[in-house]
mmCIF file with all atom_site columns, C-alpha atoms and ligand atoms in Angstrom:
data_model
loop_
_atom_site.group_PDB
_atom_site.id
_atom_site.type_symbol
_atom_site.label_atom_id
_atom_site.label_alt_id
_atom_site.label_comp_id
_atom_site.label_asym_id
_atom_site.label_entity_id
_atom_site.label_seq_id
_atom_site.pdbx_PDB_ins_code
_atom_site.Cartn_x
_atom_site.Cartn_y
_atom_site.Cartn_z
_atom_site.occupancy
_atom_site.B_iso_or_equiv
_atom_site.pdbx_formal_charge
_atom_site.auth_seq_id
_atom_site.auth_comp_id
_atom_site.auth_asym_id
_atom_site.auth_atom_id
_atom_site.pdbx_PDB_model_num
ATOM   1   C CA  . MET A 1 1   ? -0.767  -29.241 17.619 1.00 96.00 ? 1   MET A CA  1
ATOM   2   C CA  . GLY A 1 2   ? 1.503   -30.543 14.701 1.00 95.00 ? 2   GLY A CA  1
ATOM   3   C CA  . PRO A 1 3   ? 2.306   -29.275 12.037 1.00 95.00 ? 3   PRO A CA  1
ATOM   4   C CA  . PRO A 1 4   ? 0.993   -27.692 9.071  1.00 93.00 ? 4   PRO A CA  1
ATOM   5   C CA  . GLY A 1 5   ? -0.665  -30.542 7.003  1.00 91.00 ? 5   GLY A CA  1
ATOM   6   C CA  . ALA A 1 6   ? -1.051  -32.869 10.075 1.00 94.00 ? 6   ALA A CA  1
ATOM   7   C CA  . GLY A 1 7   ? -4.653  -32.461 10.164 1.00 92.00 ? 7   GLY A CA  1
ATOM   8   C CA  . LYS A 1 8   ? -5.418  -30.578 12.661 1.00 94.00 ? 8   LYS A CA  1
ATOM   9   C CA  . GLY A 1 9   ? -8.587  -28.384 11.383 1.00 93.00 ? 9   GLY A CA  1
ATOM   10  C CA  . THR A 1 10  ? -10.372 -31.935 10.208 1.00 94.00 ? 10  THR A CA  1
ATOM   11  C CA  . GLN A 1 11  ? -10.134 -33.868 13.687 1.00 97.00 ? 11  GLN A CA  1
ATOM   12  C CA  . ALA A 1 12  ? -10.461 -30.758 15.879 1.00 97.00 ? 12  ALA A CA  1
ATOM   13  C CA  . VAL A 1 13  ? -14.045 -30.799 14.248 1.00 97.00 ? 13  VAL A CA  1
ATOM   14  C CA  . ALA A 1 14  ? -14.993 -33.597 15.039 1.00 95.00 ? 14  ALA A CA  1
ATOM   15  C CA  . LEU A 1 15  ? -13.884 -34.053 18.620 1.00 95.00 ? 15  LEU A CA  1
ATOM   16  C CA  . ALA A 1 16  ? -14.372 -30.675 19.252 1.00 96.00 ? 16  ALA A CA  1
ATOM   17  C CA  . ALA A 1 17  ? -18.516 -32.133 18.396 1.00 95.00 ? 17  ALA A CA  1
ATOM   18  C CA  . ARG A 1 18  ? -17.913 -35.325 20.715 1.00 93.00 ? 18  ARG A CA  1
ATOM   19  C CA  . ILE A 1 19  ? -16.782 -33.061 23.141 1.00 92.00 ? 19  ILE A CA  1
ATOM   20  C CA  . ASN A 1 20  ? -19.713 -31.094 22.639 1.00 94.00 ? 20  ASN A CA  1
ATOM   21  C CA  . GLY A 1 21  ? -17.069 -27.569 23.169 1.00 96.00 ? 21  GLY A CA  1
ATOM   22  C CA  . ALA A 1 22  ? -16.770 -24.690 20.837 1.00 97.00 ? 22  ALA A CA  1
ATOM   23  C CA  . HIS A 1 23  ? -14.267 -25.027 18.507 1.00 98.00 ? 23  HIS A CA  1
ATOM   24  C CA  . ILE A 1 24  ? -11.637 -22.277 18.239 1.00 98.00 ? 24  ILE A CA  1
ATOM   25  C CA  . SER A 1 25  ? -9.873  -21.982 15.212 1.00 98.00 ? 25  SER A CA  1
ATOM   26  C CA  . THR A 1 26  ? -7.333  -19.138 14.569 1.00 98.00 ? 26  THR A CA  1
ATOM   27  C CA  . GLY A 1 27  ? -6.640  -20.114 11.475 1.00 96.00 ? 27  GLY A CA  1
ATOM   28  C CA  . ASP A 1 28  ? -10.154 -19.952 10.907 1.00 96.00 ? 28  ASP A CA  1
ATOM   29  C CA  . ILE A 1 29  ? -11.138 -17.214 12.809 1.00 97.00 ? 29  ILE A CA  1
ATOM   30  C CA  . PHE A 1 30  ? -7.882  -15.083 10.516 1.00 96.00 ? 30  PHE A CA  1
ATOM   31  C CA  . ARG A 1 31  ? -9.542  -16.202 7.535  1.00 96.00 ? 31  ARG A CA  1
ATOM   32  C CA  . GLU A 1 32  ? -13.032 -14.486 7.985  1.00 96.00 ? 32  GLU A CA  1
ATOM   33  C CA  . ASN A 1 33  ? -11.577 -12.038 9.686  1.00 96.00 ? 33  ASN A CA  1
ATOM   34  C CA  . VAL A 1 34  ? -9.665  -11.980 6.052  1.00 95.00 ? 34  VAL A CA  1
ATOM   35  C CA  . ALA A 1 35  ? -12.127 -11.976 3.775  1.00 96.00 ? 35  ALA A CA  1
ATOM   36  C CA  . ARG A 1 36  ? -14.071 -9.681  5.522  1.00 96.00 ? 36  ARG A CA  1
ATOM   37  C CA  . GLN A 1 37  ? -10.980 -6.788  5.410  1.00 96.00 ? 37  GLN A CA  1
ATOM   38  C CA  . THR A 1 38  ? -11.474 -5.942  9.134  1.00 96.00 ? 38  THR A CA  1
ATOM   39  C CA  . GLU A 1 39  ? -8.596  -3.879  10.793 1.00 96.00 ? 39  GLU A CA  1
ATOM   40  C CA  . LEU A 1 40  ? -7.336  -7.493  12.236 1.00 95.00 ? 40  LEU A CA  1
ATOM   41  C CA  . GLY A 1 41  ? -8.006  -8.995  9.155  1.00 96.00 ? 41  GLY A CA  1
ATOM   42  C CA  . GLN A 1 42  ? -5.784  -6.566  7.188  1.00 96.00 ? 42  GLN A CA  1
ATOM   43  C CA  . THR A 1 43  ? -2.448  -7.109  9.568  1.00 96.00 ? 43  THR A CA  1
ATOM   44  C CA  . ALA A 1 44  ? -3.149  -10.951 10.160 1.00 97.00 ? 44  ALA A CA  1
ATOM   45  C CA  . GLN A 1 45  ? -3.050  -11.237 5.734  1.00 96.00 ? 45  GLN A CA  1
ATOM   46  C CA  . ARG A 1 46  ? 0.333   -10.111 5.136  1.00 95.00 ? 46  ARG A CA  1
ATOM   47  C CA  . TYR A 1 47  ? 1.755   -12.372 7.983  1.00 97.00 ? 47  TYR A CA  1
ATOM   48  C CA  . MET A 1 48  ? -0.016  -15.286 7.032  1.00 96.00 ? 48  MET A CA  1
ATOM   49  C CA  . ASP A 1 49  ? 0.145   -14.987 2.808  1.00 94.00 ? 49  ASP A CA  1
ATOM   50  C CA  . ALA A 1 50  ? 4.299   -14.923 3.791  1.00 94.00 ? 50  ALA A CA  1
ATOM   51  C CA  . GLY A 1 51  ? 3.573   -18.029 6.382  1.00 93.00 ? 51  GLY A CA  1
ATOM   52  C CA  . GLU A 1 52  ? 4.533   -16.361 9.213  1.00 96.00 ? 52  GLU A CA  1
ATOM   53  C CA  . TYR A 1 53  ? 2.809   -16.055 12.306 1.00 97.00 ? 53  TYR A CA  1
ATOM   54  C CA  . VAL A 1 54  ? 1.139   -12.953 13.274 1.00 98.00 ? 54  VAL A CA  1
ATOM   55  C CA  . PRO A 1 55  ? 2.208   -11.530 15.766 1.00 98.00 ? 55  PRO A CA  1
ATOM   56  C CA  . ASP A 1 56  ? 1.695   -12.715 19.655 1.00 98.00 ? 56  ASP A CA  1
ATOM   57  C CA  . GLU A 1 57  ? 0.012   -9.780  20.897 1.00 97.00 ? 57  GLU A CA  1
ATOM   58  C CA  . VAL A 1 58  ? -2.668  -10.090 18.324 1.00 97.00 ? 58  VAL A CA  1
ATOM   59  C CA  . THR A 1 59  ? -3.643  -13.993 18.205 1.00 98.00 ? 59  THR A CA  1
ATOM   60  C CA  . ASN A 1 60  ? -3.174  -13.709 22.142 1.00 97.00 ? 60  ASN A CA  1
ATOM   61  C CA  . ALA A 1 61  ? -6.008  -10.698 22.128 1.00 96.00 ? 61  ALA A CA  1
ATOM   62  C CA  . MET A 1 62  ? -8.289  -12.966 20.236 1.00 96.00 ? 62  MET A CA  1
ATOM   63  C CA  . VAL A 1 63  ? -7.910  -16.157 22.320 1.00 97.00 ? 63  VAL A CA  1
ATOM   64  C CA  . ALA A 1 64  ? -9.202  -14.333 25.054 1.00 97.00 ? 64  ALA A CA  1
ATOM   65  C CA  . ASP A 1 65  ? -12.166 -12.760 23.319 1.00 96.00 ? 65  ASP A CA  1
ATOM   66  C CA  . ARG A 1 66  ? -12.789 -15.838 22.099 1.00 97.00 ? 66  ARG A CA  1
ATOM   67  C CA  . LEU A 1 67  ? -12.248 -17.632 24.910 1.00 97.00 ? 67  LEU A CA  1
ATOM   68  C CA  . ALA A 1 68  ? -14.647 -15.199 26.565 1.00 96.00 ? 68  ALA A CA  1
ATOM   69  C CA  . GLN A 1 69  ? -17.762 -16.457 24.943 1.00 97.00 ? 69  GLN A CA  1
ATOM   70  C CA  . ASP A 1 70  ? -20.752 -17.965 26.725 1.00 96.00 ? 70  ASP A CA  1
ATOM   71  C CA  . ASP A 1 71  ? -20.035 -20.934 24.140 1.00 96.00 ? 71  ASP A CA  1
ATOM   72  C CA  . ALA A 1 72  ? -16.628 -21.526 25.321 1.00 96.00 ? 72  ALA A CA  1
ATOM   73  C CA  . ARG A 1 73  ? -17.259 -21.444 29.024 1.00 94.00 ? 73  ARG A CA  1
ATOM   74  C CA  . ASP A 1 74  ? -18.338 -25.230 29.827 1.00 94.00 ? 74  ASP A CA  1
ATOM   75  C CA  . SER A 1 75  ? -15.671 -26.569 26.571 1.00 96.00 ? 75  SER A CA  1
ATOM   76  C CA  . PHE A 1 76  ? -13.633 -25.901 23.966 1.00 97.00 ? 76  PHE A CA  1
ATOM   77  C CA  . LEU A 1 77  ? -11.138 -26.721 21.991 1.00 97.00 ? 77  LEU A CA  1
ATOM   78  C CA  . LEU A 1 78  ? -8.505  -25.060 20.688 1.00 98.00 ? 78  LEU A CA  1
ATOM   79  C CA  . ASP A 1 79  ? -6.892  -25.325 17.375 1.00 98.00 ? 79  ASP A CA  1
ATOM   80  C CA  . GLY A 1 80  ? -3.695  -24.120 16.501 1.00 97.00 ? 80  GLY A CA  1
ATOM   81  C CA  . TYR A 1 81  ? -2.807  -22.153 19.427 1.00 98.00 ? 81  TYR A CA  1
ATOM   82  C CA  . PRO A 1 82  ? -1.157  -21.708 21.405 1.00 98.00 ? 82  PRO A CA  1
ATOM   83  C CA  . ARG A 1 83  ? 1.998   -21.889 18.884 1.00 98.00 ? 83  ARG A CA  1
ATOM   84  C CA  . THR A 1 84  ? 4.929   -19.900 20.287 1.00 98.00 ? 84  THR A CA  1
ATOM   85  C CA  . LEU A 1 85  ? 6.014   -19.985 24.618 1.00 98.00 ? 85  LEU A CA  1
ATOM   86  C CA  . ASP A 1 86  ? 4.724   -16.444 24.514 1.00 98.00 ? 86  ASP A CA  1
ATOM   87  C CA  . GLN A 1 87  ? 1.399   -17.586 23.764 1.00 98.00 ? 87  GLN A CA  1
ATOM   88  C CA  . VAL A 1 88  ? 1.443   -20.727 26.977 1.00 98.00 ? 88  VAL A CA  1
ATOM   89  C CA  . ALA A 1 89  ? 2.952   -17.823 28.768 1.00 98.00 ? 89  ALA A CA  1
ATOM   90  C CA  . LYS A 1 90  ? -0.778  -16.001 27.899 1.00 98.00 ? 90  LYS A CA  1
ATOM   91  C CA  . LEU A 1 91  ? -3.160  -19.136 27.452 1.00 98.00 ? 91  LEU A CA  1
ATOM   92  C CA  . ASP A 1 92  ? -2.541  -19.528 31.296 1.00 98.00 ? 92  ASP A CA  1
ATOM   93  C CA  . GLU A 1 93  ? -2.511  -16.563 32.467 1.00 98.00 ? 93  GLU A CA  1
ATOM   94  C CA  . ILE A 1 94  ? -5.801  -16.119 30.245 1.00 98.00 ? 94  ILE A CA  1
ATOM   95  C CA  . LEU A 1 95  ? -7.525  -19.779 32.094 1.00 97.00 ? 95  LEU A CA  1
ATOM   96  C CA  . THR A 1 96  ? -6.672  -18.881 35.379 1.00 97.00 ? 96  THR A CA  1
ATOM   97  C CA  . ASP A 1 97  ? -9.060  -15.237 34.917 1.00 97.00 ? 97  ASP A CA  1
ATOM   98  C CA  . LEU A 1 98  ? -11.404 -17.824 33.341 1.00 96.00 ? 98  LEU A CA  1
ATOM   99  C CA  . GLY A 1 99  ? -10.894 -20.662 36.145 1.00 96.00 ? 99  GLY A CA  1
ATOM   100 C CA  . SER A 1 100 ? -10.372 -23.163 33.454 1.00 95.00 ? 100 SER A CA  1
ATOM   101 C CA  . THR A 1 101 ? -8.307  -25.528 32.669 1.00 95.00 ? 101 THR A CA  1
ATOM   102 C CA  . LEU A 1 102 ? -6.354  -28.042 29.795 1.00 96.00 ? 102 LEU A CA  1
ATOM   103 C CA  . ASP A 1 103 ? -7.598  -30.914 30.300 1.00 95.00 ? 103 ASP A CA  1
ATOM   104 C CA  . GLY A 1 104 ? -5.439  -32.334 27.597 1.00 96.00 ? 104 GLY A CA  1
ATOM   105 C CA  . VAL A 1 105 ? -3.061  -31.211 24.068 1.00 97.00 ? 105 VAL A CA  1
ATOM   106 C CA  . VAL A 1 106 ? -3.025  -33.844 21.459 1.00 97.00 ? 106 VAL A CA  1
ATOM   107 C CA  . ALA A 1 107 ? 0.111   -33.841 18.762 1.00 97.00 ? 107 ALA A CA  1
ATOM   108 C CA  . LEU A 1 108 ? -0.845  -35.151 16.118 1.00 97.00 ? 108 LEU A CA  1
ATOM   109 C CA  . THR A 1 109 ? 2.507   -36.443 13.972 1.00 95.00 ? 109 THR A CA  1
ATOM   110 C CA  . VAL A 1 110 ? 2.859   -37.159 10.607 1.00 94.00 ? 110 VAL A CA  1
ATOM   111 C CA  . VAL A 1 111 ? 6.955   -36.916 8.255  1.00 91.00 ? 111 VAL A CA  1
ATOM   112 C CA  . GLU A 1 112 ? 7.747   -33.813 6.786  1.00 87.00 ? 112 GLU A CA  1
ATOM   113 C CA  . ASP A 1 113 ? 7.982   -35.571 3.180  1.00 88.00 ? 113 ASP A CA  1
ATOM   114 C CA  . GLU A 1 114 ? 3.871   -37.255 3.680  1.00 91.00 ? 114 GLU A CA  1
ATOM   115 C CA  . LEU A 1 115 ? 2.792   -33.218 5.000  1.00 92.00 ? 115 LEU A CA  1
ATOM   116 C CA  . ILE A 1 116 ? 3.690   -31.557 1.689  1.00 91.00 ? 116 ILE A CA  1
ATOM   117 C CA  . GLY A 1 117 ? 2.440   -33.596 -0.313 1.00 90.00 ? 117 GLY A CA  1
ATOM   118 C CA  . ARG A 1 118 ? -0.904  -33.007 1.474  1.00 89.00 ? 118 ARG A CA  1
ATOM   119 C CA  . LEU A 1 119 ? 0.294   -29.562 1.400  1.00 90.00 ? 119 LEU A CA  1
ATOM   120 C CA  . LEU A 1 120 ? 0.465   -29.388 -2.176 1.00 90.00 ? 120 LEU A CA  1
ATOM   121 C CA  . GLU A 1 121 ? -2.902  -32.090 -2.855 1.00 90.00 ? 121 GLU A CA  1
ATOM   122 C CA  . ARG A 1 122 ? -4.790  -29.415 -1.003 1.00 87.00 ? 122 ARG A CA  1
ATOM   123 C CA  . ALA A 1 123 ? -3.639  -26.174 -3.144 1.00 85.00 ? 123 ALA A CA  1
ATOM   124 C CA  . LYS A 1 124 ? -5.531  -27.457 -6.178 1.00 87.00 ? 124 LYS A CA  1
ATOM   125 C CA  . VAL A 1 125 ? -8.601  -26.977 -4.658 1.00 88.00 ? 125 VAL A CA  1
ATOM   126 C CA  . SER A 1 126 ? -8.818  -24.666 -1.044 1.00 83.00 ? 126 SER A CA  1
ATOM   127 C CA  . GLY A 1 127 ? -7.954  -21.614 -2.187 1.00 81.00 ? 127 GLY A CA  1
ATOM   128 C CA  . ARG A 1 128 ? -5.642  -20.469 0.556  1.00 81.00 ? 128 ARG A CA  1
ATOM   129 C CA  . SER A 1 129 ? -3.224  -17.939 -1.003 1.00 82.00 ? 129 SER A CA  1
ATOM   130 C CA  . ASP A 1 130 ? -0.368  -19.012 1.605  1.00 85.00 ? 130 ASP A CA  1
ATOM   131 C CA  . ASP A 1 131 ? -0.681  -22.913 0.343  1.00 84.00 ? 131 ASP A CA  1
ATOM   132 C CA  . THR A 1 132 ? 1.664   -22.307 -2.768 1.00 87.00 ? 132 THR A CA  1
ATOM   133 C CA  . GLU A 1 133 ? 4.952   -24.824 -1.873 1.00 89.00 ? 133 GLU A CA  1
ATOM   134 C CA  . ASP A 1 134 ? 7.579   -21.491 -0.910 1.00 91.00 ? 134 ASP A CA  1
ATOM   135 C CA  . VAL A 1 135 ? 5.189   -20.822 0.974  1.00 92.00 ? 135 VAL A CA  1
ATOM   136 C CA  . ILE A 1 136 ? 4.221   -24.213 2.318  1.00 91.00 ? 136 ILE A CA  1
ATOM   137 C CA  . ARG A 1 137 ? 7.956   -25.330 2.776  1.00 92.00 ? 137 ARG A CA  1
ATOM   138 C CA  . HIS A 1 138 ? 8.126   -21.658 4.991  1.00 94.00 ? 138 HIS A CA  1
ATOM   139 C CA  . ARG A 1 139 ? 5.402   -22.389 7.311  1.00 94.00 ? 139 ARG A CA  1
ATOM   140 C CA  . GLN A 1 140 ? 7.248   -26.239 7.952  1.00 94.00 ? 140 GLN A CA  1
ATOM   141 C CA  . ASP A 1 141 ? 10.453  -24.286 9.213  1.00 95.00 ? 141 ASP A CA  1
ATOM   142 C CA  . VAL A 1 142 ? 8.748   -21.637 11.335 1.00 96.00 ? 142 VAL A CA  1
ATOM   143 C CA  . TYR A 1 143 ? 6.535   -24.522 12.743 1.00 96.00 ? 143 TYR A CA  1
ATOM   144 C CA  . ARG A 1 144 ? 9.916   -26.783 13.943 1.00 96.00 ? 144 ARG A CA  1
ATOM   145 C CA  . THR A 1 145 ? 11.537  -23.527 15.515 1.00 97.00 ? 145 THR A CA  1
ATOM   146 C CA  . GLU A 1 146 ? 8.447   -21.870 16.536 1.00 97.00 ? 146 GLU A CA  1
ATOM   147 C CA  . THR A 1 147 ? 5.883   -24.390 17.570 1.00 98.00 ? 147 THR A CA  1
ATOM   148 C CA  . GLU A 1 148 ? 7.984   -27.600 18.414 1.00 97.00 ? 148 GLU A CA  1
ATOM   149 C CA  . PRO A 1 149 ? 9.597   -26.724 21.120 1.00 97.00 ? 149 PRO A CA  1
ATOM   150 C CA  . LEU A 1 150 ? 5.607   -26.636 23.312 1.00 98.00 ? 150 LEU A CA  1
ATOM   151 C CA  . LEU A 1 151 ? 5.452   -29.873 23.424 1.00 98.00 ? 151 LEU A CA  1
ATOM   152 C CA  . ALA A 1 152 ? 7.908   -30.439 25.604 1.00 98.00 ? 152 ALA A CA  1
ATOM   153 C CA  . VAL A 1 153 ? 6.800   -28.263 27.938 1.00 98.00 ? 153 VAL A CA  1
ATOM   154 C CA  . TYR A 1 154 ? 3.298   -29.777 27.671 1.00 98.00 ? 154 TYR A CA  1
ATOM   155 C CA  . ARG A 1 155 ? 4.769   -33.010 27.618 1.00 98.00 ? 155 ARG A CA  1
ATOM   156 C CA  . ASP A 1 156 ? 6.615   -32.284 31.490 1.00 98.00 ? 156 ASP A CA  1
ATOM   157 C CA  . ARG A 1 157 ? 2.884   -30.917 32.724 1.00 98.00 ? 157 ARG A CA  1
ATOM   158 C CA  . GLY A 1 158 ? 1.724   -34.439 31.678 1.00 97.00 ? 158 GLY A CA  1
ATOM   159 C CA  . LEU A 1 159 ? -0.858  -33.273 29.277 1.00 97.00 ? 159 LEU A CA  1
ATOM   160 C CA  . LEU A 1 160 ? 0.400   -34.370 25.941 1.00 97.00 ? 160 LEU A CA  1
ATOM   161 C CA  . ILE A 1 161 ? -1.150  -37.327 24.442 1.00 97.00 ? 161 ILE A CA  1
ATOM   162 C CA  . GLU A 1 162 ? 0.544   -37.847 20.535 1.00 97.00 ? 162 GLU A CA  1
ATOM   163 C CA  . VAL A 1 163 ? -1.557  -39.611 18.216 1.00 97.00 ? 163 VAL A CA  1
ATOM   164 C CA  . ASP A 1 164 ? 0.342   -40.784 15.028 1.00 96.00 ? 164 ASP A CA  1
ATOM   165 C CA  . GLY A 1 165 ? -1.704  -38.889 12.162 1.00 95.00 ? 165 GLY A CA  1
ATOM   166 C CA  . MET A 1 166 ? -0.548  -41.194 9.363  1.00 94.00 ? 166 MET A CA  1
ATOM   167 C CA  . GLY A 1 167 ? -3.679  -42.972 7.827  1.00 93.00 ? 167 GLY A CA  1
ATOM   168 C CA  . THR A 1 168 ? -7.033  -41.443 6.600  1.00 94.00 ? 168 THR A CA  1
ATOM   169 C CA  . PRO A 1 169 ? -9.197  -39.305 9.089  1.00 94.00 ? 169 PRO A CA  1
ATOM   170 C CA  . ASP A 1 170 ? -11.260 -42.083 10.653 1.00 96.00 ? 170 ASP A CA  1
ATOM   171 C CA  . GLU A 1 171 ? -8.143  -43.685 10.864 1.00 97.00 ? 171 GLU A CA  1
ATOM   172 C CA  . VAL A 1 172 ? -6.595  -40.884 12.924 1.00 97.00 ? 172 VAL A CA  1
ATOM   173 C CA  . GLY A 1 173 ? -10.048 -40.128 14.545 1.00 96.00 ? 173 GLY A CA  1
ATOM   174 C CA  . LYS A 1 174 ? -10.269 -42.809 16.390 1.00 96.00 ? 174 LYS A CA  1
ATOM   175 C CA  . ARG A 1 175 ? -7.049  -43.145 17.731 1.00 97.00 ? 175 ARG A CA  1
ATOM   176 C CA  . ILE A 1 176 ? -7.710  -39.714 18.754 1.00 96.00 ? 176 ILE A CA  1
ATOM   177 C CA  . ALA A 1 177 ? -10.183 -41.460 20.688 1.00 94.00 ? 177 ALA A CA  1
ATOM   178 C CA  . ASP A 1 178 ? -9.332  -44.169 21.714 1.00 95.00 ? 178 ASP A CA  1
ATOM   179 C CA  . ALA A 1 179 ? -5.796  -42.188 23.270 1.00 95.00 ? 179 ALA A CA  1
ATOM   180 C CA  . LEU A 1 180 ? -8.535  -40.332 25.742 1.00 91.00 ? 180 LEU A CA  1
ATOM   181 C CA  . PRO A 1 181 ? -8.845  -40.683 28.458 1.00 77.00 ? 181 PRO A CA  1
ATOM   182 C CA  . ALA A 1 182 ? -12.180 -41.928 29.507 1.00 70.00 ? 182 ALA A CA  1
HETATM 183 P P1  . ADP B 2 .   ? -1.720  -24.778 8.933  1.00 80.36 ? 1   ADP B P1  1
HETATM 184 O O1  . ADP B 2 .   ? -1.692  -25.430 10.597 1.00 80.36 ? 1   ADP B O1  1
HETATM 185 O O2  . ADP B 2 .   ? -1.879  -24.880 8.183  1.00 80.36 ? 1   ADP B O2  1
HETATM 186 O O3  . ADP B 2 .   ? -0.445  -23.612 8.646  1.00 80.36 ? 1   ADP B O3  1
HETATM 187 P P2  . ADP B 2 .   ? -3.892  -22.556 9.855  1.00 80.36 ? 1   ADP B P2  1
HETATM 188 O O4  . ADP B 2 .   ? -5.102  -22.254 9.385  1.00 80.36 ? 1   ADP B O4  1
HETATM 189 O O5  . ADP B 2 .   ? -3.965  -23.821 11.582 1.00 80.36 ? 1   ADP B O5  1
HETATM 190 O O6  . ADP B 2 .   ? -2.916  -23.676 9.234  1.00 80.36 ? 1   ADP B O6  1
HETATM 191 O O7  . ADP B 2 .   ? -3.469  -21.362 9.796  1.00 80.36 ? 1   ADP B O7  1
HETATM 192 C C1  . ADP B 2 .   ? -2.634  -20.258 8.791  1.00 80.36 ? 1   ADP B C1  1
HETATM 193 C C2  . ADP B 2 .   ? -2.428  -19.026 9.845  1.00 80.36 ? 1   ADP B C2  1
HETATM 194 O O8  . ADP B 2 .   ? -3.347  -17.622 10.253 1.00 80.36 ? 1   ADP B O8  1
HETATM 195 C C3  . ADP B 2 .   ? -0.422  -19.300 10.002 1.00 80.36 ? 1   ADP B C3  1
HETATM 196 O O9  . ADP B 2 .   ? 0.043   -20.319 9.158  1.00 80.36 ? 1   ADP B O9  1
HETATM 197 C C4  . ADP B 2 .   ? -0.985  -18.485 10.536 1.00 80.36 ? 1   ADP B C4  1
HETATM 198 O O10 . ADP B 2 .   ? -0.471  -17.152 10.096 1.00 80.36 ? 1   ADP B O10 1
HETATM 199 C C5  . ADP B 2 .   ? -2.258  -17.574 11.326 1.00 80.36 ? 1   ADP B C5  1
HETATM 200 N N1  . ADP B 2 .   ? -2.068  -17.983 12.492 1.00 80.36 ? 1   ADP B N1  1
HETATM 201 C C6  . ADP B 2 .   ? -3.009  -18.920 12.878 1.00 80.36 ? 1   ADP B C6  1
HETATM 202 N N2  . ADP B 2 .   ? -3.109  -19.522 14.616 1.00 80.36 ? 1   ADP B N2  1
HETATM 203 C C7  . ADP B 2 .   ? -1.891  -18.731 14.719 1.00 80.36 ? 1   ADP B C7  1
HETATM 204 C C8  . ADP B 2 .   ? -1.418  -18.528 15.965 1.00 80.36 ? 1   ADP B C8  1
HETATM 205 N N3  . ADP B 2 .   ? -1.478  -19.672 16.758 1.00 80.36 ? 1   ADP B N3  1
HETATM 206 N N4  . ADP B 2 .   ? -0.035  -17.278 16.302 1.00 80.36 ? 1   ADP B N4  1
HETATM 207 C C9  . ADP B 2 .   ? 0.472   -16.794 14.975 1.00 80.36 ? 1   ADP B C9  1
HETATM 208 N N5  . ADP B 2 .   ? 0.114   -17.033 14.136 1.00 80.36 ? 1   ADP B N5  1
HETATM 209 C C10 . ADP B 2 .   ? -1.197  -17.824 13.818 1.00 80.36 ? 1   ADP B C10 1
#
């Protein structure tokens, strides 16, 4: 978990490889569907472009499907999900049905000024339609309102592993590795 620009995607790819698990990024799945102009992509696109979350029922159904695939059976890393309290509840149900559990929730912390700066830099090369300054700022607000409360939920469950996300990707990756249970 972490706000937009915290480096979730970069760290998630490395961490999934390290645990030999499926890397499940809801943002990536939505973008693939937008690129292929599937029905899901057409639904998701207008929310993404506005920096809003895609409705929970759409996202939850997509994740339920993805987690049921073979490559996610032994281990998986969720990147960008859950982001709402409704998604937390649904994820609990999905995992119960699959007979699976979460081992931990890694949250990257980065100060807001740095986040905006990183996203504006990324905007120059990403081609992402949601990397414009207004939308970037709106995505930060949505994160604070909708997603930040989830940190307390996972902290109460004893699952939260908070990691300083400032510094180079390698430095942050090393911090994550050191913070994980052996
Ligand atoms: P970022 O964290 O930089 O916003 P992501 O690639 O994780 O980038 O997500 C991009 C967009 O995809 C989000 O702004 C949102 O519209 C949509 N999205 C991704 N994950 C979710 C989710 N769990 N629930 C709802 N919408 C999501």
